[in-house]
Short mmCIF file of C-alpha atoms in Angstrom, two decimals:
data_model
loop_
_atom_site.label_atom_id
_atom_site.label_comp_id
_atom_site.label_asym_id
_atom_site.label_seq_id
_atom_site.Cartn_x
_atom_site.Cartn_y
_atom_site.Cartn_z
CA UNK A 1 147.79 80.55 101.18
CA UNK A 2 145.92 81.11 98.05
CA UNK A 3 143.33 78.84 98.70
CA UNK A 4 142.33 81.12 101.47
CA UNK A 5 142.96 84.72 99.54
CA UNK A 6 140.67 83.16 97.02
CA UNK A 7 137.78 82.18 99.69
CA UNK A 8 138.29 85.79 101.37
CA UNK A 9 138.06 87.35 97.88
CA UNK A 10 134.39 84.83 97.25
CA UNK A 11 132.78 85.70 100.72
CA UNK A 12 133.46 89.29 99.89
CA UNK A 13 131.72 89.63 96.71
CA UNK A 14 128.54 87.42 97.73
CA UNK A 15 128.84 89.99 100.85
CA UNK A 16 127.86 92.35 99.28
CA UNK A 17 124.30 90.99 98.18
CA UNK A 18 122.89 91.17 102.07
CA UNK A 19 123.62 95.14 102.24
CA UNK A 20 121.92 95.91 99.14
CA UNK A 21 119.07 93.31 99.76
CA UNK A 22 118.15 95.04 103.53
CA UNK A 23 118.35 98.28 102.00
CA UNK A 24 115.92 97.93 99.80
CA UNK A 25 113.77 95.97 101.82
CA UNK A 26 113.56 98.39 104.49
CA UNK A 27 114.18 102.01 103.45
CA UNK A 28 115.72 102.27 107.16
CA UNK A 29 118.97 101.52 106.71
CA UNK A 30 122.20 100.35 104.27
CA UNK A 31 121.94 97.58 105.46
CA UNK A 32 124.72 94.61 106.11
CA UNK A 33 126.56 92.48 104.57
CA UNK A 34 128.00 88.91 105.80
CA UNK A 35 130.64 90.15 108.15
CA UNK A 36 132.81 87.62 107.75
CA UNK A 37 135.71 89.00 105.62
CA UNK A 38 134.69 92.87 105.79
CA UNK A 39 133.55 95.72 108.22
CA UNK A 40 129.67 94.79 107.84
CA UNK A 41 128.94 97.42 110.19
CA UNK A 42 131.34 100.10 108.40
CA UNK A 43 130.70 98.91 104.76
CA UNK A 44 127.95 101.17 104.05
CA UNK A 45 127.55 103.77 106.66
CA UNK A 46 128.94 106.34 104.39
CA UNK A 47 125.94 105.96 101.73
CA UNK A 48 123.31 106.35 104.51
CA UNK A 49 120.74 109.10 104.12
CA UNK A 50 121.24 112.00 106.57
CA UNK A 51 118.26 112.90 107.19
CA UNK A 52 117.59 109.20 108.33
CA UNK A 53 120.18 109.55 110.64
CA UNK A 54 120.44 113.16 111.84
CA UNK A 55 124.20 113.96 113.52
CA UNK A 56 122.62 114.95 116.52
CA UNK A 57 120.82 111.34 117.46
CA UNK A 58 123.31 109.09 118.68
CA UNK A 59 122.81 105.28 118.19
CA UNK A 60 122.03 105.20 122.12
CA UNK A 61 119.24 107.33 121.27
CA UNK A 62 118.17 105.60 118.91
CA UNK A 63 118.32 102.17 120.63
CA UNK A 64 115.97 103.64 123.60
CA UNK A 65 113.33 105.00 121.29
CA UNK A 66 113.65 101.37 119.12
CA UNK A 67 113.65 99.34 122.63
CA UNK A 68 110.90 101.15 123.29
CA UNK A 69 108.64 100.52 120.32
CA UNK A 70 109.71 97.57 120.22
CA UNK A 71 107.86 96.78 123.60
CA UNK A 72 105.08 98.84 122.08
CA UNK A 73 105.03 96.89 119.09
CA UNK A 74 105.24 93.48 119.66
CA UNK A 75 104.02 92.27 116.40
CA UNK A 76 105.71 94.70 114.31
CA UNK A 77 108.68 92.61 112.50
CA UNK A 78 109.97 96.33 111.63
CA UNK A 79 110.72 97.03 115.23
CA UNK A 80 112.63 94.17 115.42
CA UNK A 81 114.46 94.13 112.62
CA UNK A 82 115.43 98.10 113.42
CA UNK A 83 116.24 97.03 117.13
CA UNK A 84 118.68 94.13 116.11
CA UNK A 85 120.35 96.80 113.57
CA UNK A 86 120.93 99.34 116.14
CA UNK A 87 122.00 96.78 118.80
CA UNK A 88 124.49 95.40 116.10
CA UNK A 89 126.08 98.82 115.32
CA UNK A 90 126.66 99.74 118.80
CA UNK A 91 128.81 96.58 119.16
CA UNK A 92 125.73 95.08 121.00
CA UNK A 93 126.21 91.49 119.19
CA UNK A 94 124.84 89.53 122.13
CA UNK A 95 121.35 91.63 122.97
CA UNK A 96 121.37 91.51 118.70
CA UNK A 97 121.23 88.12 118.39
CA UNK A 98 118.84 87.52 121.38
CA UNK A 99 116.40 90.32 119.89
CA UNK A 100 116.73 88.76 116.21
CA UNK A 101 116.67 84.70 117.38
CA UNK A 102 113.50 85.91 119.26
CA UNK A 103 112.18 87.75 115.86
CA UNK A 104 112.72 84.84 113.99
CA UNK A 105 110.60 82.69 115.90
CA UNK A 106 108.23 85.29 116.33
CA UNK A 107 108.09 85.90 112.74
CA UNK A 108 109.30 82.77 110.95
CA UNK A 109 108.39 84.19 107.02
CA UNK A 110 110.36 87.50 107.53
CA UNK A 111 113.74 86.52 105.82
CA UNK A 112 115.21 90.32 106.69
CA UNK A 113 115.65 89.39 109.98
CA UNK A 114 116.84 85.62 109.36
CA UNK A 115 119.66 87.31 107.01
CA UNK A 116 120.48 90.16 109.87
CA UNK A 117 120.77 87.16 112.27
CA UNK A 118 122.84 85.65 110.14
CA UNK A 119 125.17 88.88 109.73
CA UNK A 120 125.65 89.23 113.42
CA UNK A 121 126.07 85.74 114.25
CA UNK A 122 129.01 85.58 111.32
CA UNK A 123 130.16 89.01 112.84
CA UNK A 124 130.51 87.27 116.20
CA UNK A 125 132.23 84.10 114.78
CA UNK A 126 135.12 86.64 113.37
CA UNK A 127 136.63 87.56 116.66
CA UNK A 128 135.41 84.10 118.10
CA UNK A 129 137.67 80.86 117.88
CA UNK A 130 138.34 77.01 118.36
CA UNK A 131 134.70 75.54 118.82
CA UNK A 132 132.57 78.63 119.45
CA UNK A 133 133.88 80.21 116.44
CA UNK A 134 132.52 77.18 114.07
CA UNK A 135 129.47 77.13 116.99
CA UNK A 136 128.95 80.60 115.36
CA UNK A 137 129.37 80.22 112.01
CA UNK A 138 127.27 77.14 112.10
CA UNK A 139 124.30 79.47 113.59
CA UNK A 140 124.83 81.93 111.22
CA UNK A 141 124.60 79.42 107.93
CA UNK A 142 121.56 78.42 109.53
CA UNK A 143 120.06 81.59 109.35
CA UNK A 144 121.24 81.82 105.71
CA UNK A 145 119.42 78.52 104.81
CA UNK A 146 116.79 79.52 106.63
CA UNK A 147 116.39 82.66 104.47
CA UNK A 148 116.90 81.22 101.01
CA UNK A 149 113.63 78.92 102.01
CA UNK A 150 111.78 82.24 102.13
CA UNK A 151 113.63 85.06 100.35
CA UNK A 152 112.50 86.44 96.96
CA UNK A 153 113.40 84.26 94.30
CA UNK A 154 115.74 86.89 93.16
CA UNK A 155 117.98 86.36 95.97
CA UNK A 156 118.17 82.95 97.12
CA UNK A 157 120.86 81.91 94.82
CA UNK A 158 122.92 84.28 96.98
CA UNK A 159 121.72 82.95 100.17
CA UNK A 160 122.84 79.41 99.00
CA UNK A 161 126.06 81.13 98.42
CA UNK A 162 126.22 82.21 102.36
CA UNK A 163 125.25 79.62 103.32
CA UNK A 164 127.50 77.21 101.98
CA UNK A 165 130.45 79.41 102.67
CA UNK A 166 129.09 79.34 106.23
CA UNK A 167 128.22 76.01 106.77
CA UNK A 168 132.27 75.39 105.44
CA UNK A 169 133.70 77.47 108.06
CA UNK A 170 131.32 75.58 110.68
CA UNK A 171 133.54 72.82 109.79
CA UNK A 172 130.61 71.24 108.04
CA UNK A 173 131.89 70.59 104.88
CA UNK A 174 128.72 67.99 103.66
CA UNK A 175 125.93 71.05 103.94
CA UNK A 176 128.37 73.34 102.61
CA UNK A 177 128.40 71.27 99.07
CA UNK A 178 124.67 70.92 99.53
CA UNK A 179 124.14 74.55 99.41
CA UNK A 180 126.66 75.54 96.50
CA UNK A 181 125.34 72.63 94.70
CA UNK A 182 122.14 74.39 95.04
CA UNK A 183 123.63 77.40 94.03
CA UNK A 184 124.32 75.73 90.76
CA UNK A 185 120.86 74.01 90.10
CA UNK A 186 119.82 77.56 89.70
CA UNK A 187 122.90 79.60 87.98
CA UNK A 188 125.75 76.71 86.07
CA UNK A 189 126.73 79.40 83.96
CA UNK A 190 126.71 82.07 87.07
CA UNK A 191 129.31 84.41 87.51
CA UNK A 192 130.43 82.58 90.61
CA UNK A 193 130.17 79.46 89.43
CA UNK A 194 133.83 78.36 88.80
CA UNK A 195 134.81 79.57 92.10
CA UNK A 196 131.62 77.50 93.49
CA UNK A 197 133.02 74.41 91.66
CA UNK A 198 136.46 75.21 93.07
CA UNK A 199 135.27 75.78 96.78
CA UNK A 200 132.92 72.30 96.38
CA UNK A 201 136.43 70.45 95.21
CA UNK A 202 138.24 72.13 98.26
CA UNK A 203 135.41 70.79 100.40
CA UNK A 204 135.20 67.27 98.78
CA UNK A 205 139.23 66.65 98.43
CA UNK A 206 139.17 68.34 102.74
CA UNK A 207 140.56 71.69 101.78
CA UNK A 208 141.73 74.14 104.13
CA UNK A 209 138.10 75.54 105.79
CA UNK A 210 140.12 78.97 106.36
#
């Protein structure tokens, strides 16, 4: 339908945002995007550094030294965030969403690892379905929200993006327009703002959640 090319074509774009956000943020890694309409894992594994991660490490490798620091380092919100990465790429979505639900309580202001949880938890919802796929997606536009309360101003337009598409797919349709209204408040004249006006009447009129 082209309701739903036109919502997979929206969560793309504002995808992007999260890989370029925990990129900078970290210096570690490209970071991820949402996951729920592209490869978050894949996206940007090309642009990463090779010296940051030599050829002859494998991820496995990497996940015992990170598990390991981790334990070393308890209050290092690095270590986590590096930990839930590594546990993502290696398919690992389960021990990556323990790690980062942990982090987040752990370290409630760090909105890198809210928007990673959010990530993996969207990434899980994609090859979920019936009720624990919208179980998923509902966790993971929680973690959005939760972000855009203590992101850089910068990017929590974006977030209310996320989370709105998110919160949609959750089959929660009332929170979704609360966050693209939000969206709004800060950017009417935004470059996604005719789409967001679309995707509220979709949600308002009960549109096809895709």
């Amino acid at each position: 339908m082209m309701m739903d090319r036109d919502r997979i074509s929206f969560w793309t774009r504002i995808g992007a945002f999260a890989l370029i956000i925990l990129f900078l943020a970290t210096f570690l890694f490209a970071g991820l995007g949402t996951g729920l309409n592209i490869d978050f894992l894949q996206a940007f594994r090309s642009n990463q550094p090779a010296q940051q991660h030599p050829q002859t490490v494998s991820v496995k490798q990497q996940i015992k030294y990170a598990e390991s620091y981790a334990k070393d380092h308890p209050k290092d919100p690095a270590a986590v965030f590096r930990l839930g990465y590594l546990y993502a790429q290696d398919g690992q979505m389960r021990k990556a969403g323990q790690v980062l639900e942990k982090g987040r309580k752990d370290f409630p202001k760090n909105a890198q690892i809210a928007m990673l949880l959010g990530d993996v938890y969207a990434q899980q919802a994609q090859s979920a379905s019936g009720k624990e796929q919208k179980k998923l997606y509902g966790k993971a536009a929680d973690a959005f929200a939760g972000a855009s309360k203590i992101a850089p101003s910068g990017d929590v337009a974006r977030l209310y993006l996320a989370a709105g598409e998110a919160y949609q797919r959750a089959g929660q349709p009332g929170l979704a327009v609360k966050y693209w209204n939000k969206y709004l408040d800060k950017h009417p004249k935004g470059k996604q703002a005719d789409q967001v006006r679309k995707q509220i009447s979709d949600a308002l009129h009960g549109g096809s959640t895709g």
